[in-house]
mmCIF file of C-alpha atoms and ligand atoms in Angstrom:
data_model
loop_
_atom_site.group_PDB
_atom_site.id
_atom_site.type_symbol
_atom_site.label_atom_id
_atom_site.label_comp_id
_atom_site.label_asym_id
_atom_site.label_seq_id
_atom_site.Cartn_x
_atom_site.Cartn_y
_atom_site.Cartn_z
ATOM 1 C CA UNK A 1 -112.408 -209.154 -9.930
ATOM 2 C CA UNK A 2 -110.030 -207.575 -7.358
ATOM 3 C CA UNK A 3 -108.411 -204.407 -8.588
ATOM 4 C CA UNK A 4 -104.633 -204.602 -9.098
ATOM 5 C CA UNK A 5 -102.142 -202.618 -7.047
ATOM 6 C CA UNK A 6 -100.143 -199.653 -8.276
ATOM 7 C CA UNK A 7 -96.552 -199.368 -7.012
ATOM 8 C CA UNK A 8 -94.498 -196.358 -8.060
ATOM 9 C CA UNK A 9 -90.712 -195.897 -7.891
ATOM 10 C CA UNK A 10 -89.231 -192.490 -7.221
ATOM 11 C CA UNK A 11 -85.932 -190.814 -6.489
ATOM 12 C CA UNK A 12 -83.323 -188.522 -7.938
ATOM 13 C CA UNK A 13 -81.097 -189.373 -10.870
ATOM 14 C CA UNK A 14 -78.968 -192.550 -10.663
ATOM 15 C CA UNK A 15 -80.765 -193.959 -7.608
ATOM 16 C CA UNK A 16 -80.855 -197.507 -9.063
ATOM 17 C CA UNK A 17 -84.637 -197.723 -9.648
ATOM 18 C CA UNK A 18 -84.383 -199.703 -12.895
ATOM 19 C CA UNK A 19 -82.286 -202.503 -11.370
ATOM 20 C CA UNK A 20 -84.539 -202.703 -8.341
ATOM 21 C CA UNK A 21 -87.719 -202.813 -10.440
ATOM 22 C CA UNK A 22 -86.313 -205.814 -12.345
ATOM 23 C CA UNK A 23 -85.450 -207.576 -9.094
ATOM 24 C CA UNK A 24 -88.903 -206.888 -7.638
ATOM 25 C CA UNK A 25 -90.567 -208.276 -10.786
ATOM 26 C CA UNK A 26 -88.600 -211.528 -10.393
ATOM 27 C CA UNK A 27 -89.597 -211.782 -6.762
ATOM 28 C CA UNK A 28 -93.273 -210.948 -7.368
ATOM 29 C CA UNK A 29 -93.404 -213.569 -10.123
ATOM 30 C CA UNK A 30 -92.173 -216.125 -7.609
ATOM 31 C CA UNK A 31 -95.090 -215.057 -5.391
ATOM 32 C CA UNK A 32 -97.519 -215.731 -8.280
ATOM 33 C CA UNK A 33 -97.950 -212.079 -9.304
ATOM 34 C CA UNK A 34 -97.039 -211.073 -12.865
ATOM 35 C CA UNK A 35 -96.918 -207.274 -12.840
ATOM 36 C CA UNK A 36 -97.042 -204.871 -15.759
ATOM 37 C CA UNK A 37 -93.924 -202.680 -15.806
ATOM 38 C CA UNK A 38 -94.173 -199.197 -17.219
ATOM 39 C CA UNK A 39 -92.655 -195.736 -16.819
ATOM 40 C CA UNK A 40 -93.316 -192.016 -16.828
ATOM 41 C CA UNK A 41 -93.118 -189.906 -18.774
ATOM 42 C CA UNK A 42 -94.036 -192.616 -21.274
ATOM 43 C CA UNK A 43 -95.763 -195.994 -21.291
ATOM 44 C CA UNK A 44 -97.867 -195.493 -24.443
ATOM 45 C CA UNK A 45 -96.762 -194.641 -27.977
ATOM 46 C CA UNK A 46 -97.961 -191.026 -27.664
ATOM 47 C CA UNK A 47 -96.572 -190.557 -24.147
ATOM 48 C CA UNK A 48 -93.190 -191.930 -25.260
ATOM 49 C CA UNK A 49 -93.118 -189.224 -27.939
ATOM 50 C CA UNK A 50 -93.816 -186.607 -25.270
ATOM 51 C CA UNK A 51 -91.008 -188.145 -23.184
ATOM 52 C CA UNK A 52 -88.569 -187.812 -26.081
ATOM 53 C CA UNK A 53 -89.531 -184.152 -26.411
ATOM 54 C CA UNK A 54 -89.129 -183.514 -22.655
ATOM 55 C CA UNK A 55 -85.728 -185.221 -22.429
ATOM 56 C CA UNK A 56 -84.261 -183.744 -25.600
ATOM 57 C CA UNK A 57 -81.578 -181.189 -24.724
ATOM 58 C CA UNK A 58 -82.401 -179.425 -28.008
ATOM 59 C CA UNK A 59 -85.548 -178.159 -26.191
ATOM 60 C CA UNK A 60 -83.547 -176.421 -23.460
ATOM 61 C CA UNK A 61 -85.748 -173.325 -23.763
ATOM 62 C CA UNK A 62 -89.071 -175.112 -23.082
ATOM 63 C CA UNK A 63 -90.988 -173.090 -20.465
ATOM 64 C CA UNK A 64 -91.647 -174.622 -17.057
ATOM 65 C CA UNK A 65 -95.434 -174.331 -17.568
ATOM 66 C CA UNK A 66 -95.231 -176.107 -20.937
ATOM 67 C CA UNK A 67 -93.109 -178.803 -19.318
ATOM 68 C CA UNK A 68 -95.702 -179.307 -16.573
ATOM 69 C CA UNK A 69 -98.565 -179.575 -19.067
ATOM 70 C CA UNK A 70 -96.638 -182.032 -21.227
ATOM 71 C CA UNK A 71 -95.899 -184.238 -18.218
ATOM 72 C CA UNK A 72 -99.624 -184.360 -17.383
ATOM 73 C CA UNK A 73 -100.636 -184.831 -21.041
ATOM 74 C CA UNK A 74 -98.393 -187.900 -21.153
ATOM 75 C CA UNK A 75 -99.822 -189.081 -17.810
ATOM 76 C CA UNK A 76 -103.445 -188.692 -18.975
ATOM 77 C CA UNK A 77 -102.795 -190.958 -21.977
ATOM 78 C CA UNK A 78 -100.790 -193.415 -19.907
ATOM 79 C CA UNK A 79 -103.518 -193.675 -17.262
ATOM 80 C CA UNK A 80 -106.393 -194.016 -19.723
ATOM 81 C CA UNK A 81 -104.774 -196.488 -22.074
ATOM 82 C CA UNK A 82 -102.383 -198.476 -19.918
ATOM 83 C CA UNK A 83 -102.512 -198.111 -16.121
ATOM 84 C CA UNK A 84 -106.289 -197.932 -15.509
ATOM 85 C CA UNK A 85 -107.218 -200.884 -17.768
ATOM 86 C CA UNK A 86 -104.465 -203.018 -16.211
ATOM 87 C CA UNK A 87 -105.570 -202.224 -12.635
ATOM 88 C CA UNK A 88 -109.211 -202.810 -13.552
ATOM 89 C CA UNK A 89 -108.327 -206.243 -14.930
ATOM 90 C CA UNK A 90 -106.661 -207.144 -11.606
ATOM 91 C CA UNK A 91 -103.073 -206.728 -12.796
ATOM 92 C CA UNK A 92 -100.437 -205.156 -10.594
ATOM 93 C CA UNK A 93 -98.624 -202.198 -12.163
ATOM 94 C CA UNK A 94 -95.046 -201.148 -11.366
ATOM 95 C CA UNK A 95 -94.474 -197.628 -12.638
ATOM 96 C CA UNK A 96 -91.010 -196.043 -12.813
ATOM 97 C CA UNK A 97 -91.907 -192.527 -11.619
ATOM 98 C CA UNK A 98 -95.358 -190.955 -11.313
ATOM 99 C CA UNK A 99 -96.831 -187.726 -9.940
ATOM 100 C CA UNK A 100 -94.423 -187.410 -7.005
ATOM 101 C CA UNK A 101 -91.790 -186.772 -9.691
ATOM 102 C CA UNK A 102 -93.866 -183.826 -10.898
ATOM 103 C CA UNK A 103 -93.941 -182.320 -7.391
ATOM 104 C CA UNK A 104 -90.197 -182.964 -7.061
ATOM 105 C CA UNK A 105 -88.960 -181.825 -10.492
ATOM 106 C CA UNK A 106 -91.515 -179.263 -11.671
ATOM 107 C CA UNK A 107 -92.467 -178.152 -8.134
ATOM 108 C CA UNK A 108 -89.119 -178.412 -6.319
ATOM 109 C CA UNK A 109 -86.686 -178.218 -9.228
ATOM 110 C CA UNK A 110 -88.447 -175.631 -11.402
ATOM 111 C CA UNK A 111 -90.145 -173.821 -8.545
ATOM 112 C CA UNK A 112 -93.732 -174.132 -9.839
ATOM 113 C CA UNK A 113 -96.590 -173.764 -7.339
ATOM 114 C CA UNK A 114 -97.650 -177.032 -5.758
ATOM 115 C CA UNK A 115 -101.279 -175.844 -5.891
ATOM 116 C CA UNK A 116 -101.115 -175.765 -9.698
ATOM 117 C CA UNK A 117 -99.749 -179.320 -9.741
ATOM 118 C CA UNK A 118 -102.529 -180.379 -7.342
ATOM 119 C CA UNK A 119 -105.161 -178.981 -9.734
ATOM 120 C CA UNK A 120 -103.778 -180.969 -12.655
ATOM 121 C CA UNK A 121 -103.404 -184.052 -10.485
ATOM 122 C CA UNK A 122 -107.121 -183.882 -9.561
ATOM 123 C CA UNK A 123 -108.120 -183.337 -13.186
ATOM 124 C CA UNK A 124 -105.975 -186.114 -14.660
ATOM 125 C CA UNK A 125 -106.070 -188.741 -11.874
ATOM 126 C CA UNK A 126 -109.621 -188.317 -10.568
ATOM 127 C CA UNK A 127 -108.585 -189.549 -7.133
ATOM 128 C CA UNK A 128 -106.280 -192.353 -8.275
ATOM 129 C CA UNK A 129 -103.179 -192.645 -6.060
ATOM 130 C CA UNK A 130 -100.453 -195.288 -5.908
ATOM 131 C CA UNK A 131 -101.040 -198.014 -3.309
ATOM 132 C CA UNK A 132 -97.352 -197.821 -2.446
ATOM 133 C CA UNK A 133 -94.451 -195.571 -3.441
ATOM 134 C CA UNK A 134 -90.837 -196.613 -2.967
ATOM 135 C CA UNK A 135 -88.612 -193.564 -2.704
ATOM 136 C CA UNK A 136 -84.939 -194.362 -3.360
ATOM 137 C CA UNK A 137 -82.970 -191.878 -1.352
ATOM 138 C CA UNK A 138 -79.344 -191.235 -2.288
ATOM 139 C CA UNK A 139 -76.998 -188.298 -1.928
ATOM 140 C CA UNK A 140 -77.433 -185.950 -4.874
ATOM 141 C CA UNK A 141 -73.739 -185.974 -5.740
ATOM 142 C CA UNK A 142 -73.417 -189.784 -5.937
ATOM 143 C CA UNK A 143 -76.688 -190.131 -7.874
ATOM 144 C CA UNK A 144 -75.648 -187.552 -10.455
ATOM 145 C CA UNK A 145 -72.207 -189.103 -10.822
ATOM 146 C CA UNK A 146 -73.823 -192.519 -11.512
ATOM 147 C CA UNK A 147 -76.329 -191.072 -13.986
ATOM 148 C CA UNK A 148 -73.750 -189.044 -15.877
ATOM 149 C CA UNK A 149 -71.474 -192.081 -16.201
ATOM 150 C CA UNK A 150 -74.239 -193.978 -18.002
ATOM 151 C CA UNK A 151 -74.850 -191.684 -20.980
ATOM 152 C CA UNK A 152 -74.714 -188.094 -22.202
ATOM 153 C CA UNK A 153 -76.913 -186.003 -19.909
ATOM 154 C CA UNK A 154 -80.518 -185.455 -21.071
ATOM 155 C CA UNK A 155 -82.410 -182.173 -20.589
ATOM 156 C CA UNK A 156 -82.983 -182.866 -16.874
ATOM 157 C CA UNK A 157 -79.620 -184.466 -16.075
ATOM 158 C CA UNK A 158 -77.925 -181.372 -17.460
ATOM 159 C CA UNK A 159 -79.385 -179.244 -14.620
ATOM 160 C CA UNK A 160 -77.060 -178.043 -11.854
ATOM 161 C CA UNK A 161 -76.535 -179.441 -8.364
ATOM 162 C CA UNK A 162 -78.865 -176.858 -6.775
ATOM 163 C CA UNK A 163 -81.749 -178.061 -8.996
ATOM 164 C CA UNK A 164 -81.264 -181.648 -7.774
ATOM 165 C CA UNK A 165 -80.907 -180.533 -4.158
ATOM 166 C CA UNK A 166 -84.369 -178.935 -4.532
ATOM 167 C CA UNK A 167 -85.695 -182.139 -6.156
ATOM 168 C CA UNK A 168 -84.409 -184.210 -3.238
ATOM 169 C CA UNK A 169 -85.787 -181.800 -0.633
ATOM 170 C CA UNK A 170 -89.219 -181.979 -2.320
ATOM 171 C CA UNK A 171 -89.149 -185.794 -2.359
ATOM 172 C CA UNK A 172 -88.281 -185.853 1.354
ATOM 173 C CA UNK A 173 -91.122 -183.432 2.054
ATOM 174 C CA UNK A 174 -93.554 -185.714 0.198
ATOM 175 C CA UNK A 175 -92.296 -188.743 2.143
ATOM 176 C CA UNK A 176 -92.871 -186.929 5.427
ATOM 177 C CA UNK A 177 -96.375 -185.803 4.436
ATOM 178 C CA UNK A 178 -97.507 -189.110 2.969
ATOM 179 C CA UNK A 179 -95.760 -191.577 5.286
ATOM 180 C CA UNK A 180 -98.675 -194.042 4.967
ATOM 181 C CA UNK A 181 -98.049 -194.368 1.220
ATOM 182 C CA UNK A 182 -94.342 -193.625 0.775
ATOM 183 C CA UNK A 183 -91.614 -195.977 1.941
ATOM 184 C CA UNK A 184 -88.111 -194.450 1.942
ATOM 185 C CA UNK A 185 -85.426 -196.889 0.819
ATOM 186 C CA UNK A 186 -81.760 -196.135 1.512
ATOM 187 C CA UNK A 187 -80.205 -196.460 -1.932
ATOM 188 C CA UNK A 188 -76.597 -196.009 -0.774
ATOM 189 C CA UNK A 189 -76.357 -199.683 0.263
ATOM 190 C CA UNK A 190 -75.246 -202.739 -1.729
ATOM 191 C CA UNK A 191 -77.754 -203.771 -4.432
ATOM 192 C CA UNK A 192 -78.715 -206.914 -2.444
ATOM 193 C CA UNK A 193 -79.525 -204.927 0.693
ATOM 194 C CA UNK A 194 -81.589 -202.403 -1.249
ATOM 195 C CA UNK A 195 -83.518 -205.307 -2.841
ATOM 196 C CA UNK A 196 -84.118 -206.849 0.605
ATOM 197 C CA UNK A 197 -85.531 -203.546 1.895
ATOM 198 C CA UNK A 198 -87.794 -203.252 -1.162
ATOM 199 C CA UNK A 199 -89.138 -206.797 -0.686
ATOM 200 C CA UNK A 200 -89.715 -206.250 3.025
ATOM 201 C CA UNK A 201 -91.628 -203.064 2.334
ATOM 202 C CA UNK A 202 -93.838 -204.584 -0.389
ATOM 203 C CA UNK A 203 -94.468 -207.738 1.645
ATOM 204 C CA UNK A 204 -95.398 -205.793 4.740
ATOM 205 C CA UNK A 205 -97.545 -203.132 3.099
ATOM 206 C CA UNK A 206 -99.207 -205.017 0.245
ATOM 207 C CA UNK A 207 -98.918 -208.760 0.837
ATOM 208 C CA UNK A 208 -99.568 -208.851 4.572
ATOM 209 C CA UNK A 209 -96.362 -210.823 5.106
ATOM 210 C CA UNK A 210 -92.917 -210.088 6.413
HETATM 211 P P1 TMP B 301 -85.943 -191.321 -15.645
HETATM 212 O O1 TMP B 301 -84.587 -190.738 -15.772
HETATM 213 O O2 TMP B 301 -86.227 -191.891 -14.310
HETATM 214 O O3 TMP B 301 -86.301 -192.243 -16.761
HETATM 215 O O4 TMP B 301 -86.977 -190.079 -15.744
HETATM 216 C C1 TMP B 301 -86.972 -189.205 -16.787
HETATM 217 C C2 TMP B 301 -86.832 -187.777 -16.336
HETATM 218 O O5 TMP B 301 -88.124 -187.158 -16.324
HETATM 219 C C3 TMP B 301 -86.228 -187.568 -14.970
HETATM 220 O O6 TMP B 301 -85.135 -186.676 -15.111
HETATM 221 C C4 TMP B 301 -87.317 -186.906 -14.177
HETATM 222 C C5 TMP B 301 -88.238 -186.307 -15.199
HETATM 223 N N1 TMP B 301 -89.648 -186.226 -14.798
HETATM 224 C C6 TMP B 301 -90.181 -185.002 -14.488
HETATM 225 O O7 TMP B 301 -89.485 -183.993 -14.547
HETATM 226 N N2 TMP B 301 -91.487 -184.926 -14.097
HETATM 227 C C7 TMP B 301 -92.294 -186.020 -14.027
HETATM 228 O O8 TMP B 301 -93.466 -185.922 -13.650
HETATM 229 C C8 TMP B 301 -91.712 -187.305 -14.362
HETATM 230 C C9 TMP B 301 -92.562 -188.522 -14.298
HETATM 231 C C10 TMP B 301 -90.384 -187.359 -14.731
#
């Protein structure tokens, strides 16, 4: 049995990941691949409860260290009970955010040491890395405007512009360091053009086609 592929989707707020994931699923299905779609934090019943806690503005005072540990607690459950079994059974997994988000938000945004995140990453992932990461890059101001239009801001969306500038800078740093894994997608284009870039990237990097 060939192991499935793990594709992760990253970017700041309002970058259009959800729409693009749906479009990629449709396209992959036409190629004969029926992927499992999941998200972080979340993806299992327990991890979804951790997500609710993390996003709830009532927990504004949660410490940055507690936030980091909760993110990885959710990830450990998600990996063990959802992602790993799916990959082992040959299924492709599309995951809306993964550990790059931890480097960007808890590392960049909150200012936690990357070395601490690396330790937890080793402990929880035991070497597992996405086969491909699509990073949706959009100006912070337009992303935030889109996200805030959608609903009342959650605990992260309520952060200030400087926080999201640090998140974006961290994502760009990751993309530069891990260019073999991360594909940067310009998210300030029309939805169709973004979808075309996503397809081209997946076809080229994972399907051996253009
Ligand atoms: P979403 O808005 O893409 O659904 O993501 C939920 C929020 O969780 C988003 O504001 C980013 C944040 N987050 C982290 O802070 N660290 C993480 O490791 C992950 C996966 C998400």
